[in-house]
Amino acid sequence: MSMNSTRPAGRSDQRRPRAVPPQRSRLQPHRPPRPHQWFAERLLAVLSGQRPVHWMLGHTIGDAYDQLAELAPSTPLGAARGHRPVLRHCHGAQPATGVVEAFASIAAGDRVRAMAFRLEQGPDQRWRCAAVELGGERLVPAGNAGPGPR
């Protein structure tokens, strides 16, 4: 009998157990959010009252900041019956270089709202929000309202 300590006592063949291939993790490697997903979270935070409007000051261009400043006090995406609003889905399309048009669905309890926004990439390669719409209604400050219904 051999004194080999790697083999069970009484085993005389030289075969070894097969190596088990390593299992691949089902988790995806961490990938930073795309610009439209990042902006959707920020817009939700402002329009639900979780963050102040000035949090978006450097991330907007044109009338977008004025639109947010006009709407934020009314918290149009605020909590419904004690449920904090969450981002359900966010998808974006790139109709031209340096432009992303995105839409998101926001859920708060049994209530779901739609949000659409446009991002534009500046010469410094930073993305900025250029327009925001909620539920099909354009967010226009009261002073910039166009002519009424005819």
mmCIF file of C-alpha atoms in Angstrom:
data_model
loop_
_atom_site.group_PDB
_atom_site.id
_atom_site.type_symbol
_atom_site.label_atom_id
_atom_site.label_comp_id
_atom_site.label_asym_id
_atom_site.label_seq_id
_atom_site.Cartn_x
_atom_site.Cartn_y
_atom_site.Cartn_z
ATOM 1 C CA MET A 1 0.000 0.000 0.000
ATOM 2 C CA SER A 2 1.217 3.437 -0.918
ATOM 3 C CA MET A 3 1.654 6.187 1.602
ATOM 4 C CA ASN A 4 0.324 8.857 -0.797
ATOM 5 C CA SER A 5 -1.806 11.175 1.302
ATOM 6 C CA THR A 6 -3.687 12.670 -1.661
ATOM 7 C CA ARG A 7 -5.485 9.399 -2.432
ATOM 8 C CA PRO A 8 -8.117 7.772 -0.239
ATOM 9 C CA ALA A 9 -6.926 4.610 1.486
ATOM 10 C CA GLY A 10 -7.494 1.516 -0.653
ATOM 11 C CA ARG A 11 -7.494 3.317 -3.991
ATOM 12 C CA SER A 12 -4.891 2.025 -6.397
ATOM 13 C CA ASP A 13 -5.655 3.802 -9.695
ATOM 14 C CA GLN A 14 -3.848 7.016 -10.657
ATOM 15 C CA ARG A 15 -6.871 9.004 -11.931
ATOM 16 C CA ARG A 16 -7.606 12.308 -10.326
ATOM 17 C CA PRO A 17 -10.916 14.154 -10.107
ATOM 18 C CA ARG A 18 -11.619 16.483 -13.041
ATOM 19 C CA ALA A 19 -11.223 20.165 -12.426
ATOM 20 C CA VAL A 20 -14.547 21.963 -12.200
ATOM 21 C CA PRO A 21 -14.653 24.978 -14.510
ATOM 22 C CA PRO A 22 -15.128 28.251 -12.622
ATOM 23 C CA GLN A 23 -18.708 29.498 -12.548
ATOM 24 C CA ARG A 24 -19.331 32.807 -14.251
ATOM 25 C CA SER A 25 -21.060 35.388 -12.159
ATOM 26 C CA ARG A 26 -24.534 36.273 -13.363
ATOM 27 C CA LEU A 27 -24.059 39.844 -12.251
ATOM 28 C CA GLN A 28 -23.075 42.304 -14.935
ATOM 29 C CA PRO A 29 -19.978 44.388 -14.310
ATOM 30 C CA HIS A 30 -20.839 47.835 -12.973
ATOM 31 C CA ARG A 31 -21.480 50.180 -15.871
ATOM 32 C CA PRO A 32 -21.975 53.901 -15.329
ATOM 33 C CA PRO A 33 -25.490 55.113 -16.192
ATOM 34 C CA ARG A 34 -26.112 56.570 -19.620
ATOM 35 C CA PRO A 35 -26.681 60.352 -19.741
ATOM 36 C CA HIS A 36 -30.464 60.069 -20.145
ATOM 37 C CA GLN A 37 -30.743 57.698 -17.166
ATOM 38 C CA TRP A 38 -28.626 59.992 -15.013
ATOM 39 C CA PHE A 39 -30.725 63.037 -15.984
ATOM 40 C CA ALA A 40 -34.011 61.172 -15.440
ATOM 41 C CA GLU A 41 -33.016 60.473 -11.826
ATOM 42 C CA ARG A 42 -32.002 64.099 -11.279
ATOM 43 C CA LEU A 43 -35.164 65.521 -12.871
ATOM 44 C CA LEU A 44 -37.280 63.157 -10.774
ATOM 45 C CA ALA A 45 -35.504 64.309 -7.608
ATOM 46 C CA VAL A 46 -36.200 67.983 -8.411
ATOM 47 C CA LEU A 47 -39.798 67.559 -9.636
ATOM 48 C CA SER A 48 -40.717 65.390 -6.643
ATOM 49 C CA GLY A 49 -39.342 67.877 -4.107
ATOM 50 C CA GLN A 50 -36.449 65.679 -2.946
ATOM 51 C CA ARG A 51 -33.830 68.156 -4.220
ATOM 52 C CA PRO A 52 -33.839 71.933 -4.743
ATOM 53 C CA VAL A 53 -34.025 73.366 -8.261
ATOM 54 C CA HIS A 54 -30.560 74.940 -8.059
ATOM 55 C CA TRP A 55 -29.193 71.376 -7.972
ATOM 56 C CA MET A 56 -29.769 71.420 -11.770
ATOM 57 C CA LEU A 57 -28.289 74.877 -12.368
ATOM 58 C CA GLY A 58 -25.159 73.762 -14.230
ATOM 59 C CA HIS A 59 -26.958 70.895 -15.962
ATOM 60 C CA THR A 60 -29.525 72.869 -17.972
ATOM 61 C CA ILE A 61 -29.456 75.222 -20.958
ATOM 62 C CA GLY A 62 -31.976 77.575 -22.499
ATOM 63 C CA ASP A 63 -35.410 77.693 -20.878
ATOM 64 C CA ALA A 64 -35.072 74.314 -19.140
ATOM 65 C CA TYR A 65 -33.909 75.813 -15.830
ATOM 66 C CA ASP A 66 -36.722 78.408 -15.873
ATOM 67 C CA GLN A 67 -39.226 75.615 -16.559
ATOM 68 C CA LEU A 68 -37.929 73.628 -13.595
ATOM 69 C CA ALA A 69 -37.882 76.703 -11.324
ATOM 70 C CA GLU A 70 -41.519 77.423 -12.182
ATOM 71 C CA LEU A 71 -42.684 73.850 -11.613
ATOM 72 C CA ALA A 72 -40.603 72.600 -8.703
ATOM 73 C CA PRO A 73 -42.600 74.335 -5.927
ATOM 74 C CA SER A 74 -45.764 72.464 -6.991
ATOM 75 C CA THR A 75 -43.874 69.113 -6.963
ATOM 76 C CA PRO A 76 -45.760 67.609 -9.937
ATOM 77 C CA LEU A 77 -44.101 64.218 -9.378
ATOM 78 C CA GLY A 78 -44.549 64.262 -5.610
ATOM 79 C CA ALA A 79 -45.456 61.294 -3.454
ATOM 80 C CA ALA A 80 -48.880 59.756 -3.953
ATOM 81 C CA ARG A 81 -50.518 58.424 -0.780
ATOM 82 C CA GLY A 82 -47.203 58.125 0.989
ATOM 83 C CA HIS A 83 -45.392 56.309 -1.837
ATOM 84 C CA ARG A 84 -42.104 57.834 -2.918
ATOM 85 C CA PRO A 85 -41.873 58.196 -6.725
ATOM 86 C CA VAL A 86 -39.425 55.902 -8.494
ATOM 87 C CA LEU A 87 -38.077 55.717 -12.004
ATOM 88 C CA ARG A 88 -39.613 52.650 -13.688
ATOM 89 C CA HIS A 89 -38.235 52.849 -17.209
ATOM 90 C CA CYS A 90 -36.002 55.242 -19.091
ATOM 91 C CA HIS A 91 -35.179 55.011 -22.772
ATOM 92 C CA GLY A 92 -33.350 57.369 -25.071
ATOM 93 C CA ALA A 93 -32.800 57.830 -28.775
ATOM 94 C CA GLN A 94 -30.105 59.810 -30.545
ATOM 95 C CA PRO A 95 -31.726 61.566 -33.532
ATOM 96 C CA ALA A 96 -28.528 63.525 -34.253
ATOM 97 C CA THR A 97 -24.968 63.665 -33.032
ATOM 98 C CA GLY A 98 -24.835 65.382 -29.648
ATOM 99 C CA VAL A 99 -28.602 65.119 -29.035
ATOM 100 C CA VAL A 100 -30.551 62.594 -26.953
ATOM 101 C CA GLU A 101 -34.329 62.592 -26.711
ATOM 102 C CA ALA A 102 -35.500 60.481 -23.806
ATOM 103 C CA PHE A 103 -38.673 59.398 -22.066
ATOM 104 C CA ALA A 104 -39.248 57.888 -18.658
ATOM 105 C CA SER A 105 -42.123 56.476 -16.661
ATOM 106 C CA ILE A 106 -42.378 57.464 -13.018
ATOM 107 C CA ALA A 107 -44.406 55.410 -10.532
ATOM 108 C CA ALA A 108 -45.693 56.509 -7.148
ATOM 109 C CA GLY A 109 -48.003 53.925 -5.627
ATOM 110 C CA ASP A 110 -50.660 53.059 -8.208
ATOM 111 C CA ARG A 111 -50.064 56.294 -10.130
ATOM 112 C CA VAL A 112 -47.791 56.396 -13.211
ATOM 113 C CA ARG A 113 -46.628 59.584 -14.941
ATOM 114 C CA ALA A 114 -44.666 60.138 -18.131
ATOM 115 C CA MET A 115 -41.704 62.461 -18.497
ATOM 116 C CA ALA A 116 -39.871 63.400 -21.702
ATOM 117 C CA PHE A 117 -36.732 65.479 -21.973
ATOM 118 C CA ARG A 118 -34.056 66.515 -24.437
ATOM 119 C CA LEU A 119 -30.322 66.529 -23.778
ATOM 120 C CA GLU A 120 -27.728 68.375 -25.823
ATOM 121 C CA GLN A 121 -23.988 67.860 -25.680
ATOM 122 C CA GLY A 122 -21.946 71.048 -25.544
ATOM 123 C CA PRO A 123 -18.500 71.770 -26.974
ATOM 124 C CA ASP A 124 -17.036 70.709 -23.604
ATOM 125 C CA GLN A 125 -18.619 67.220 -24.141
ATOM 126 C CA ARG A 126 -20.961 67.694 -21.144
ATOM 127 C CA TRP A 127 -24.634 66.826 -21.496
ATOM 128 C CA ARG A 128 -27.221 69.432 -20.486
ATOM 129 C CA CYS A 129 -30.998 69.318 -20.321
ATOM 130 C CA ALA A 130 -32.614 71.590 -22.919
ATOM 131 C CA ALA A 131 -36.329 70.793 -22.509
ATOM 132 C CA VAL A 132 -38.702 68.903 -20.198
ATOM 133 C CA GLU A 133 -42.306 67.721 -20.630
ATOM 134 C CA LEU A 134 -44.578 65.896 -18.200
ATOM 135 C CA GLY A 135 -47.551 63.800 -19.277
ATOM 136 C CA GLY A 136 -47.721 65.438 -22.696
ATOM 137 C CA GLU A 137 -47.941 68.948 -21.271
ATOM 138 C CA ARG A 138 -45.021 71.190 -22.055
ATOM 139 C CA LEU A 139 -43.532 72.800 -18.963
ATOM 140 C CA VAL A 140 -43.598 76.488 -19.848
ATOM 141 C CA PRO A 141 -43.165 79.234 -17.244
ATOM 142 C CA ALA A 142 -46.270 81.410 -16.811
ATOM 143 C CA GLY A 143 -44.538 84.503 -18.245
ATOM 144 C CA ASN A 144 -43.626 82.680 -21.472
ATOM 145 C CA ALA A 145 -47.070 81.282 -22.240
ATOM 146 C CA GLY A 146 -48.017 81.710 -25.870
ATOM 147 C CA PRO A 147 -51.428 82.646 -27.213
ATOM 148 C CA GLY A 148 -54.331 80.777 -25.690
ATOM 149 C CA PRO A 149 -56.775 78.453 -27.443
ATOM 150 C CA ARG A 150 -58.493 79.891 -30.451
#
